[in-house]
Short mmCIF file of C-alpha atoms in Angstrom, two decimals:
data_model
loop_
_atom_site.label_atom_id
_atom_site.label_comp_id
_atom_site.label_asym_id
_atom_site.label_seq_id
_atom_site.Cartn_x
_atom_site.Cartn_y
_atom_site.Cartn_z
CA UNK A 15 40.55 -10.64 32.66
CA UNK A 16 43.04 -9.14 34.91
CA UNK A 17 42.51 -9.90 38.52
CA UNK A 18 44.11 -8.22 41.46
CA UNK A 19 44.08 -8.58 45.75
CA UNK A 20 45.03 -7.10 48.47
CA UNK A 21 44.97 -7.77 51.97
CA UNK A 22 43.16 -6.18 54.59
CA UNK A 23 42.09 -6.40 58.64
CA UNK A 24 39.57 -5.90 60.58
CA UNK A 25 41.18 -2.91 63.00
CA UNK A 26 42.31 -0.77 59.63
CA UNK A 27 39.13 -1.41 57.14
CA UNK A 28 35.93 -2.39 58.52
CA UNK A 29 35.80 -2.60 62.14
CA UNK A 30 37.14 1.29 63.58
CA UNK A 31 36.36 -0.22 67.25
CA UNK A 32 39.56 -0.62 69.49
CA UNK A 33 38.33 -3.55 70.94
CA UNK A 34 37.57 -6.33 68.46
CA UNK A 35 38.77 -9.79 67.01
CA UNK A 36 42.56 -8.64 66.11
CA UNK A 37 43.39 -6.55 69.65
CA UNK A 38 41.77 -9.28 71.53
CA UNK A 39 43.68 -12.20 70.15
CA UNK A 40 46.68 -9.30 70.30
CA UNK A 41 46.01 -9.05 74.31
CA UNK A 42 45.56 -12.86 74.72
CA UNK A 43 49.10 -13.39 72.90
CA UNK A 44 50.99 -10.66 75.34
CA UNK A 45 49.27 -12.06 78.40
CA UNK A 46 49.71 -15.50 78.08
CA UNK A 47 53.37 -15.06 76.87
CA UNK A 48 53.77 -13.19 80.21
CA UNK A 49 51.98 -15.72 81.80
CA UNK A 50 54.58 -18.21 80.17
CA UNK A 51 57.24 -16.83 82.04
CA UNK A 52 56.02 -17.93 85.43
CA UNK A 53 54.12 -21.01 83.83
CA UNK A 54 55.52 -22.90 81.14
CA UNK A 55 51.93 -24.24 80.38
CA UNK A 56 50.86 -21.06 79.48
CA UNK A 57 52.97 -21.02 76.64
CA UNK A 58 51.22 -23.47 74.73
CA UNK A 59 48.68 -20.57 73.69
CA UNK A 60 50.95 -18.11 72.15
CA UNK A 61 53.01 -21.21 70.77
CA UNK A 62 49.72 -22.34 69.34
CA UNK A 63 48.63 -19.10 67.65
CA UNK A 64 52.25 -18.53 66.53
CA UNK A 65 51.26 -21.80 64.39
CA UNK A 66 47.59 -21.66 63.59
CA UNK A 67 47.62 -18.22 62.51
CA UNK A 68 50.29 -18.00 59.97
CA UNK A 69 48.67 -21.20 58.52
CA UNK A 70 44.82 -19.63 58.64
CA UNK A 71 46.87 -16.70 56.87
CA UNK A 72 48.23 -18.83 53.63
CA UNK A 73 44.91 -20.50 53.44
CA UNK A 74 42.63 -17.21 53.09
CA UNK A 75 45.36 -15.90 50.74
CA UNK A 76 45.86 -19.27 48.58
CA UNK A 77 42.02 -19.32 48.62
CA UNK A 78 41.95 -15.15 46.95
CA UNK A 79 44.65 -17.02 44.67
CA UNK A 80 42.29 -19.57 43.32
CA UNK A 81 39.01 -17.88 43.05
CA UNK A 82 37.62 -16.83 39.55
CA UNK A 83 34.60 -14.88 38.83
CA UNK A 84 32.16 -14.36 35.65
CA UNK A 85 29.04 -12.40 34.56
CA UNK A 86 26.49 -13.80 33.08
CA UNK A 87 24.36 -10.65 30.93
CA UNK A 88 22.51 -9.89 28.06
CA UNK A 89 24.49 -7.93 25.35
CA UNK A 90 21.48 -5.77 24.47
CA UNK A 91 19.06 -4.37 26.12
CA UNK A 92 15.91 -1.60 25.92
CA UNK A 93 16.05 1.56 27.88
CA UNK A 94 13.40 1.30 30.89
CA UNK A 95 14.03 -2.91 30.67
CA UNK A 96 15.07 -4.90 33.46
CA UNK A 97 17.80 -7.19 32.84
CA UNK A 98 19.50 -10.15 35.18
CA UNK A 99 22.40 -10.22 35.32
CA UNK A 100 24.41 -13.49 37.11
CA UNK A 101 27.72 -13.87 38.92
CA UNK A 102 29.16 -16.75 38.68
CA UNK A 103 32.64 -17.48 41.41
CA UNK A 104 34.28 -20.63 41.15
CA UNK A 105 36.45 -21.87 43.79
CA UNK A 106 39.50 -23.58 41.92
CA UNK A 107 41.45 -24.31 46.11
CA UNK A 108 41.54 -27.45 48.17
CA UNK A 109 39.40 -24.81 51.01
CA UNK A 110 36.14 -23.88 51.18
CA UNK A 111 34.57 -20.54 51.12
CA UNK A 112 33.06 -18.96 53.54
CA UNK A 113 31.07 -15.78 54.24
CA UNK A 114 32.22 -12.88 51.83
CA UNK A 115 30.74 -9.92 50.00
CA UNK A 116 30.00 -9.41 46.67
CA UNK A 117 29.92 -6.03 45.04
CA UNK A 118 29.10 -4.79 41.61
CA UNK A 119 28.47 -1.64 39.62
CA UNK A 120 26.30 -1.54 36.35
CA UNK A 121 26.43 2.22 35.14
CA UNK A 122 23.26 1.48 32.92
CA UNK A 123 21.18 1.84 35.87
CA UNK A 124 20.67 4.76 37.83
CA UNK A 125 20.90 2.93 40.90
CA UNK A 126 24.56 1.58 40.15
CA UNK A 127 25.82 -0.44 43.18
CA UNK A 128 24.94 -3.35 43.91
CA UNK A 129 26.23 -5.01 47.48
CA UNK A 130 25.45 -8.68 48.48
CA UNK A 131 26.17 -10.81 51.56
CA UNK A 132 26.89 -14.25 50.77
CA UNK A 133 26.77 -16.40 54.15
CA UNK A 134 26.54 -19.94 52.53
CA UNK A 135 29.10 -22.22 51.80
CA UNK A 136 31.32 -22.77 48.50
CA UNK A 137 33.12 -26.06 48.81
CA UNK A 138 36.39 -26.96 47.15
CA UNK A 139 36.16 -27.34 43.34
CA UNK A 140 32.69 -25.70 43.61
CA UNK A 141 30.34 -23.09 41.40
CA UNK A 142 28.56 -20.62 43.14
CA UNK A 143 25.83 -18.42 41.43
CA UNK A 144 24.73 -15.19 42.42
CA UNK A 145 21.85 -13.14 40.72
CA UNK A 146 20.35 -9.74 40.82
CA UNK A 147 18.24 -7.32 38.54
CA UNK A 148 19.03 -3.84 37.30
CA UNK A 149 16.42 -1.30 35.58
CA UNK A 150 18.44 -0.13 32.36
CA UNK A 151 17.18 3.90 33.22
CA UNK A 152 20.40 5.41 32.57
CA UNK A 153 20.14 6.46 29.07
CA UNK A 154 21.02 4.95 25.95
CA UNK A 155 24.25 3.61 24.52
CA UNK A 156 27.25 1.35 25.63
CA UNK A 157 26.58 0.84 29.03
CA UNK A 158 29.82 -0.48 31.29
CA UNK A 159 30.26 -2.23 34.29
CA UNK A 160 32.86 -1.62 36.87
CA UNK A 161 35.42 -3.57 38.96
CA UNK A 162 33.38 -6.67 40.51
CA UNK A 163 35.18 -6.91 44.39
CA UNK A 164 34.99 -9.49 46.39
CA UNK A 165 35.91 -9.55 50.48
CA UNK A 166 36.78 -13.18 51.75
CA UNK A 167 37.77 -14.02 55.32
CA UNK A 168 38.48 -16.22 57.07
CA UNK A 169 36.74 -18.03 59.83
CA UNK A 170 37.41 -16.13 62.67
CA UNK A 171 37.59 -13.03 60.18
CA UNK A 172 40.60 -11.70 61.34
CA UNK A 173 42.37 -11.93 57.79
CA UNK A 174 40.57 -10.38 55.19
CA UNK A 175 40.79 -10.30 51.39
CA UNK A 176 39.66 -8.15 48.99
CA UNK A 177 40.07 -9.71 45.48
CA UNK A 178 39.06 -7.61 42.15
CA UNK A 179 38.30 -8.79 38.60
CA UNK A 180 38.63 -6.35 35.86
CA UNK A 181 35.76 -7.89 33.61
CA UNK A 182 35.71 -5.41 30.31
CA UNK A 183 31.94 -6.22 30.41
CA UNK A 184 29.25 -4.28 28.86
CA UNK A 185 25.92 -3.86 27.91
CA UNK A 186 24.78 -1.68 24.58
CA UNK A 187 21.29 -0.26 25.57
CA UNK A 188 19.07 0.53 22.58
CA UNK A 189 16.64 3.48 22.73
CA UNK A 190 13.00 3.37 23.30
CA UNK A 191 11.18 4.84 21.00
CA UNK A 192 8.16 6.75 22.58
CA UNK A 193 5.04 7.70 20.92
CA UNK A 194 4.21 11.48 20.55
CA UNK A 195 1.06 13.09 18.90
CA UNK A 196 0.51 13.81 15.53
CA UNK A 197 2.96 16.57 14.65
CA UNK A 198 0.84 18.83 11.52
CA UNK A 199 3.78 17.86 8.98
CA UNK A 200 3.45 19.39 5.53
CA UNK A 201 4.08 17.83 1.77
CA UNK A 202 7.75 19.04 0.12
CA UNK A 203 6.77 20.79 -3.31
CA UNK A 204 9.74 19.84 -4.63
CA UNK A 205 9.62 16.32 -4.31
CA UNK A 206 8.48 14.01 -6.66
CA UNK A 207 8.14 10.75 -4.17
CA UNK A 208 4.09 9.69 -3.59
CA UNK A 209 3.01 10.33 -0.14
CA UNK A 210 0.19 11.50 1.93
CA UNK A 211 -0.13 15.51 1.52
CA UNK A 212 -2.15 16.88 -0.93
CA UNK A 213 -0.51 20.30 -2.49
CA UNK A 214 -2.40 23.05 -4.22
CA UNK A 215 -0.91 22.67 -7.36
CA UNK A 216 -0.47 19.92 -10.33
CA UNK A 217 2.34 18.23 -11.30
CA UNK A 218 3.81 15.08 -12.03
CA UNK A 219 2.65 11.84 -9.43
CA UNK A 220 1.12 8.77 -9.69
CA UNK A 221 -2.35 9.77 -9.19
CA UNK A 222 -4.55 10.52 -12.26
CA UNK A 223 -6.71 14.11 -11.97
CA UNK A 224 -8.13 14.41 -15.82
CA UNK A 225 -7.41 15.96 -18.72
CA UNK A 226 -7.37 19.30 -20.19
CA UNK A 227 -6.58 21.05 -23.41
CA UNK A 228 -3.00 20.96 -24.55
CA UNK A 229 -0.84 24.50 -24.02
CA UNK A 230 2.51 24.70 -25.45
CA UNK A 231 5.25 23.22 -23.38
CA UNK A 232 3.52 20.40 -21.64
CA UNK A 233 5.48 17.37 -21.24
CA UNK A 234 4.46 15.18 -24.90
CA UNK A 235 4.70 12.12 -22.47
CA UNK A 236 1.36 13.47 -20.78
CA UNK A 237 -0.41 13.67 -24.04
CA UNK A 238 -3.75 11.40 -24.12
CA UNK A 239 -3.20 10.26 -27.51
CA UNK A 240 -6.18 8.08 -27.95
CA UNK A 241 -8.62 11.15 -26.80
CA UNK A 242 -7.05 13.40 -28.30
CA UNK A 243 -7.49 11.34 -32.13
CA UNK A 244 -11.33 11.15 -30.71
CA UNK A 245 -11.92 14.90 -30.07
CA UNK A 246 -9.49 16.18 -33.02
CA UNK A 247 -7.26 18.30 -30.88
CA UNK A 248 -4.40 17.58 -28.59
CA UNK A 249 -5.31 16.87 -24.46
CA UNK A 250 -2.79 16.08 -22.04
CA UNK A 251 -3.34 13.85 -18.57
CA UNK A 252 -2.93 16.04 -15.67
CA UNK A 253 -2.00 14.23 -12.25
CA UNK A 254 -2.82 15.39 -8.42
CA UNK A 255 0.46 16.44 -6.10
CA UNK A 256 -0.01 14.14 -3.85
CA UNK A 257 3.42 13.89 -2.27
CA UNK A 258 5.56 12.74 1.17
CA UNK A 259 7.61 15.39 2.80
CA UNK A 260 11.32 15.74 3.34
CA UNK A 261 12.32 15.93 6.59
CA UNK A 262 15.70 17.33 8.01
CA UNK A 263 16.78 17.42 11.72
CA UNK A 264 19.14 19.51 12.80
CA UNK A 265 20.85 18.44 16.09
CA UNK A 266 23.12 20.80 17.39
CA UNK A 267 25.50 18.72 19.16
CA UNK A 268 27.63 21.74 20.71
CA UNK A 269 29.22 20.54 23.89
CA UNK A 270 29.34 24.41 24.92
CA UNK A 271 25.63 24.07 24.90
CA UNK A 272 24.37 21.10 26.63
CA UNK A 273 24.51 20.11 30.15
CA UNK A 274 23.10 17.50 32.64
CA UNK A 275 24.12 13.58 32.65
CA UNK A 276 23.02 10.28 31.44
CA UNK A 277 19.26 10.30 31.27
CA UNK A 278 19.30 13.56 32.58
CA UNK A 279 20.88 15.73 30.16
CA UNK A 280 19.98 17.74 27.01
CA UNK A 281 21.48 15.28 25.00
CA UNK A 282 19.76 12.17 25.89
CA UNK A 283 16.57 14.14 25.72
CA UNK A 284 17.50 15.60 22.22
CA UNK A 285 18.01 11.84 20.84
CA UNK A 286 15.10 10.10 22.16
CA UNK A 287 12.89 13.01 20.14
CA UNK A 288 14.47 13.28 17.73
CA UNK A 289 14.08 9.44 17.27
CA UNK A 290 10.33 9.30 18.06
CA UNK A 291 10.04 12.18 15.41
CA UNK A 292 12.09 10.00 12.98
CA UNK A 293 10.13 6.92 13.51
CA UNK A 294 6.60 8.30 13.31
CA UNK A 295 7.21 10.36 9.94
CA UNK A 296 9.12 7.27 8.49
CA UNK A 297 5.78 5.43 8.88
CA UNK A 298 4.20 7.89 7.03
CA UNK A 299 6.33 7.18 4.06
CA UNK A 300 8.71 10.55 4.85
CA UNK A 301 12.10 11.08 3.76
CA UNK A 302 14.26 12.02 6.84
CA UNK A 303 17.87 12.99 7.19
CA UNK A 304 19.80 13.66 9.90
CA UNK A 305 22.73 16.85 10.18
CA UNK A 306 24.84 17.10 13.49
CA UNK A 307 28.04 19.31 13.79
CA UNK A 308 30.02 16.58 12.72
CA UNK A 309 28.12 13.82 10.83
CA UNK A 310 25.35 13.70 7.91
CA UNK A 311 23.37 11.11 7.65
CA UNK A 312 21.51 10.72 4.21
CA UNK A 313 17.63 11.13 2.96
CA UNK A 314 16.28 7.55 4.03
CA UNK A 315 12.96 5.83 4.30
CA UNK A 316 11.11 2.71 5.71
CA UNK A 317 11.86 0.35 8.70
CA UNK A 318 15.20 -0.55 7.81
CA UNK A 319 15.82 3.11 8.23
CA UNK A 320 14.20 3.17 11.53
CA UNK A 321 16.23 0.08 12.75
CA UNK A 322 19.90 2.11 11.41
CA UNK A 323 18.49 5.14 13.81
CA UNK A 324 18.29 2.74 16.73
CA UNK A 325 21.44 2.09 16.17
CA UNK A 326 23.04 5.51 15.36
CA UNK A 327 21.31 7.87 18.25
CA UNK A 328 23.37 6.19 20.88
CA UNK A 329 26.87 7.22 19.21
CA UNK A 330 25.27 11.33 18.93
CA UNK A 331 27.33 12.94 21.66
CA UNK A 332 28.32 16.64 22.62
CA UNK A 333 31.47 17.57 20.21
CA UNK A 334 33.54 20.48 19.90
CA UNK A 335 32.52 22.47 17.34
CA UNK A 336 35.74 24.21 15.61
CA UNK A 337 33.81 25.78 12.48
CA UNK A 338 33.82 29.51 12.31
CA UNK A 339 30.37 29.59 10.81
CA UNK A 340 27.20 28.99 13.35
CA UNK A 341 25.62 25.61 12.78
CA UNK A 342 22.42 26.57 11.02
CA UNK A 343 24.16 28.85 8.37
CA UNK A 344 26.82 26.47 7.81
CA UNK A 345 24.27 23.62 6.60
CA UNK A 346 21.44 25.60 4.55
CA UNK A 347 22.59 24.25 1.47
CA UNK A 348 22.02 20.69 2.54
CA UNK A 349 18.11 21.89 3.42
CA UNK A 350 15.75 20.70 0.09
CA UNK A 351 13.62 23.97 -0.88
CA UNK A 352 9.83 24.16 0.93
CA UNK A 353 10.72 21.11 2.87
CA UNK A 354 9.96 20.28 6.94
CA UNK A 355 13.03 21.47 9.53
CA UNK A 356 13.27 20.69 12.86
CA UNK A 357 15.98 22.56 14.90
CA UNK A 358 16.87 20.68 18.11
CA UNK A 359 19.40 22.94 20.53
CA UNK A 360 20.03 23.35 24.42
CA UNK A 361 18.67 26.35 25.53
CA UNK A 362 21.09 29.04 26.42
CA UNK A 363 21.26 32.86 27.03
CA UNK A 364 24.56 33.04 24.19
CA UNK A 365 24.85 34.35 21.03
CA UNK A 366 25.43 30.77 19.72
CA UNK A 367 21.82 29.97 20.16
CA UNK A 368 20.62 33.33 19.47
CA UNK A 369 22.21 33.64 16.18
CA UNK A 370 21.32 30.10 15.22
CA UNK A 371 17.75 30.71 15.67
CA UNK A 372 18.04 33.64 13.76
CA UNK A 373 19.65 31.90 10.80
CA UNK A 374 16.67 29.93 11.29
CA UNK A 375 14.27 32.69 10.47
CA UNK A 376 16.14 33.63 6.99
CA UNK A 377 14.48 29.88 5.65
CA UNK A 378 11.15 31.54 6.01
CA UNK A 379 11.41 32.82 2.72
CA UNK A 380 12.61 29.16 1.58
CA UNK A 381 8.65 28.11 2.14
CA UNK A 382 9.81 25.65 4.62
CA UNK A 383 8.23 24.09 7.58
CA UNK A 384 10.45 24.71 10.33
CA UNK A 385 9.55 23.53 14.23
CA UNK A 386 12.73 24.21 17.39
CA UNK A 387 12.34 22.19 19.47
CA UNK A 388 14.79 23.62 22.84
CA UNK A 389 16.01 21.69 25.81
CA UNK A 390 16.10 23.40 29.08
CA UNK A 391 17.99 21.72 31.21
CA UNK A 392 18.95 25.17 33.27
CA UNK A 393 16.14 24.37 35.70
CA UNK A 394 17.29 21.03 36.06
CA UNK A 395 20.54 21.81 36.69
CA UNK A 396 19.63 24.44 39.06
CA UNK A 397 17.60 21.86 41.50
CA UNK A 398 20.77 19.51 41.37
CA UNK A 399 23.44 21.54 42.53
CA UNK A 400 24.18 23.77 45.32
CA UNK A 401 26.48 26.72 46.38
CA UNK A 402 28.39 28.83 43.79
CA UNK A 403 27.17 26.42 40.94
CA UNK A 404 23.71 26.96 41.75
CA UNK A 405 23.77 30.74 41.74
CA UNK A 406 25.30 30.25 37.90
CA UNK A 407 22.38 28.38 36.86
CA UNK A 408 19.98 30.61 38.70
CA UNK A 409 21.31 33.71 37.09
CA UNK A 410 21.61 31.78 33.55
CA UNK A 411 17.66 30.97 34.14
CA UNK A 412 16.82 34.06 35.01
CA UNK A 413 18.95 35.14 31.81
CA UNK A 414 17.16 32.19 29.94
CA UNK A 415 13.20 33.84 30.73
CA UNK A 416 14.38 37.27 29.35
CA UNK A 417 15.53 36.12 26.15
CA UNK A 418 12.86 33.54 25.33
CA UNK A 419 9.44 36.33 25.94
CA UNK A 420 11.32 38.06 23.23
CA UNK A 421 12.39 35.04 20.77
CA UNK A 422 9.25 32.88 21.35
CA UNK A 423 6.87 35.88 19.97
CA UNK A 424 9.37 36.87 17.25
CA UNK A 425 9.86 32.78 16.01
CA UNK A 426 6.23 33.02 16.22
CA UNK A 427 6.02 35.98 14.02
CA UNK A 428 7.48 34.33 11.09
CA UNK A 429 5.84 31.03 11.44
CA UNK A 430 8.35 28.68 12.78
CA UNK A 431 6.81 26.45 15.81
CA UNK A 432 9.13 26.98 18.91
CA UNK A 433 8.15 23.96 21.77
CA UNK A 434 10.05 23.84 24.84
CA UNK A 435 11.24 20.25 26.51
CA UNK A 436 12.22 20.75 30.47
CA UNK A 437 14.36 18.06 31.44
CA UNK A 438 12.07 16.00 33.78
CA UNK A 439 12.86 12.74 35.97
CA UNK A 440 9.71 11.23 33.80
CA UNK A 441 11.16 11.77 30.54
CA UNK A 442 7.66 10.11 29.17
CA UNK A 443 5.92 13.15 29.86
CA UNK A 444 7.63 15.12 27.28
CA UNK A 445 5.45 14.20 24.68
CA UNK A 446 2.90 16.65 26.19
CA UNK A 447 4.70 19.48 25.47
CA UNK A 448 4.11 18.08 21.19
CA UNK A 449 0.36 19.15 21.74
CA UNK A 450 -0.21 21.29 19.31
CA UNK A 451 -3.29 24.24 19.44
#
């Protein structure tokens, strides 16, 4: 813990009047020291303060010396959960504590600062506790907190403290995974994995159909040899396709593409779907696997799966992408033939997002499933800002409806689903937008 404090008055820092505490016991110094001169009895005051002060000084100051300060927090917490979190300052002086403010930053929470006014007493050798609650609506991830200040005075408060404790705290805030409607998933032909989509062809499963006659090159594993010594010629078991469906999402992590900040940015609005798409096809006993511009994460399945998401969506940032190839094209190889896509980008008027979705349009032919879902944060970002900056996003949205009349009825065209997410201050409501006609 590194600790650090500085002094400060009342005339520089808090109190801008020219009259107050300091130039008043200033005045009363210079006029009774003039008053000295034709009374020695006067003297006594400015002899007095020339003692008293200097003493109240060293006190205040050994008091900053001697005062320690801890949080009390939980490590982990749930987006949208309110967590307390304690302060605990123990006075380690011979002095008591009196009247100072406590301030505290928690970057978790949208409403960072928080300021309190402690007028009670802290006696020598003392603990003093001090509580408050903070909504964890910032967006997933590590969460830090800042410098924790304190200001201590004096009695009088003419000499004033401020002490700071560098605290390395944090808080690692997990997602919340949101519910969305049913999203009309389809079964993977290739795979071989029982599930819950029914395909319009036979093959090999776990579910029995019946039998038919034998034709050369059926498997002799699926011969029914007990039948086929009743009816005199060969018949073969034939099994339903009743299989799950391979899922990949494609999160294009471009940090020339997204925009905003903590909750509110394309990012944070990219990982909570893509999470609530993860852990409702899971359930459903769906492979998923997850391809950024910098990380691939495996075909996986079940709760345990779920549980490694959790912990993986907070550590998906923007990154530089350095790859000449566009993101889609570069990772069509990785994509399991006639399986389920979903293509999560930013939405913006470049030919990085242009071409992408046109790389997109070449897996038609691959028989697979493919949905975009695309951020728009431009609108956002043009309600937030003002001046020059909020002619550029203007003239980006404006650049934004041109392009998407023409992509939306050309994705359309060829089958692939194309939803759009606005960032919203109710990021709940996003699940609307999954409705499906």
């Amino acid at each position: 813990m590194d600790k650090d404090y500085t002094i400060l008055s009342d005339f520089y820092y808090r109190n801008y009047q020219i009259f107050n505490r300091v130039t008043f016991l200033t005045l009363l110094f210079i006029c009774s020291s003039i008053l000295g001169l034709y009374r020695n009895v006067f003297f006594a005051i400015p002899i007095s303060m020339l003692v008293f002060f200097p003493c109240l000084y060293f006190i205040t100051k050994t008091l900053a010396k001697q005062l320690d300060a801890k949080r009390i927090y939980p490590k982990e917490a749930r987006e949208g959960e309110k967590i307390k979190i304690s302060i605990n300052i123990s006075n380690k002086s011979f002095f008591s504590l009196h009247h100072f403010f406590v301030t505290d930053i928690f970057h978790g929470s949208s409403n960072k600062i928080e300021k309190n006014y402690m007028s009670g007493v802290v006696g020598s050798y003392r603990l003093f506790v001090s509580t408050y609650e903070k909504v964890c609506d910032a967006g997933m991830g590590k969460k830090d907190f800042g410098p924790l200040v304190l200001l201590i005075s004096d009695h009088l408060g003419i000499f004033e403290f401020r002490i700071l404790f560098e605290l390395n705290d944090c808080v690692m805030v997990l997602p919340s995974i949101e519910q969305i409607p049913e999203l009309p998933i389809e079964g993977t032909r290739s795979s071989l994995k029982p599930g819950h989509y029914d395909l319009p062809l036979k093959g090999r499963s776990i579910t029995f159909h019946g039998v038919r006659d034998y034709t050369p090159g059926d498997p002799l594993s699926h011969i029914h040899w007990k039948l086929s010594v009743h009816r005199g010629q060969l018949v073969v078991k034939e099994f339903e396709k009743t299989v799950n469906s391979q899922i990949t999402l494609l999160m294009n992590m471009s940090d020339k593409l997204h925009m905003g900040q903590g909750s509110e940015s394309t990012w944070e609005y990219m990982r909570d779907i893509a999470l609530s798409i993860s852990d409702q096809q899971l359930e459903r006993s769906n492979n998923i696997q997850i391809i950024t511009n910098k990380r691939v994460v495996p075909f996986g399945e079940g709760k345990d799966f779920v549980q490694y998401l959790e912990l993986l969506m907070p550590d998906l940032h923007p990154e530089q992408d350095k790859y000449s190839e566009y993101f889609v094209q570069r990772n069509i190889n990785r994509i399991p033939y006639a399986s389920t896509i979903f293509y999560f980008t930013p939405i913006l008027p470049d030919k990085s997002f242009t071409q992408n979705l046109m790389d997109l349009k070449g897996l038609t032919s691959t028989h697979c499933q493919i949905f975009v879902i695309a951020i728009d944060g431009l609108s956002y970002m043009a309600s937030i800002t003002t001046g020059d900056q909020k002619n550029f996003f203007l003239n980006l949205e404006k650049e934004k409806n041109q392009l998407l009349k023409q992509l939306t009825l050309d994705l359309r065209n060829h089958n692939i689903d194309f939803t759009i997410i606005p960032i919203i201050k109710n990021r709940k409501e996003y699940k609307e937008s999954f409705k499906h006609e």
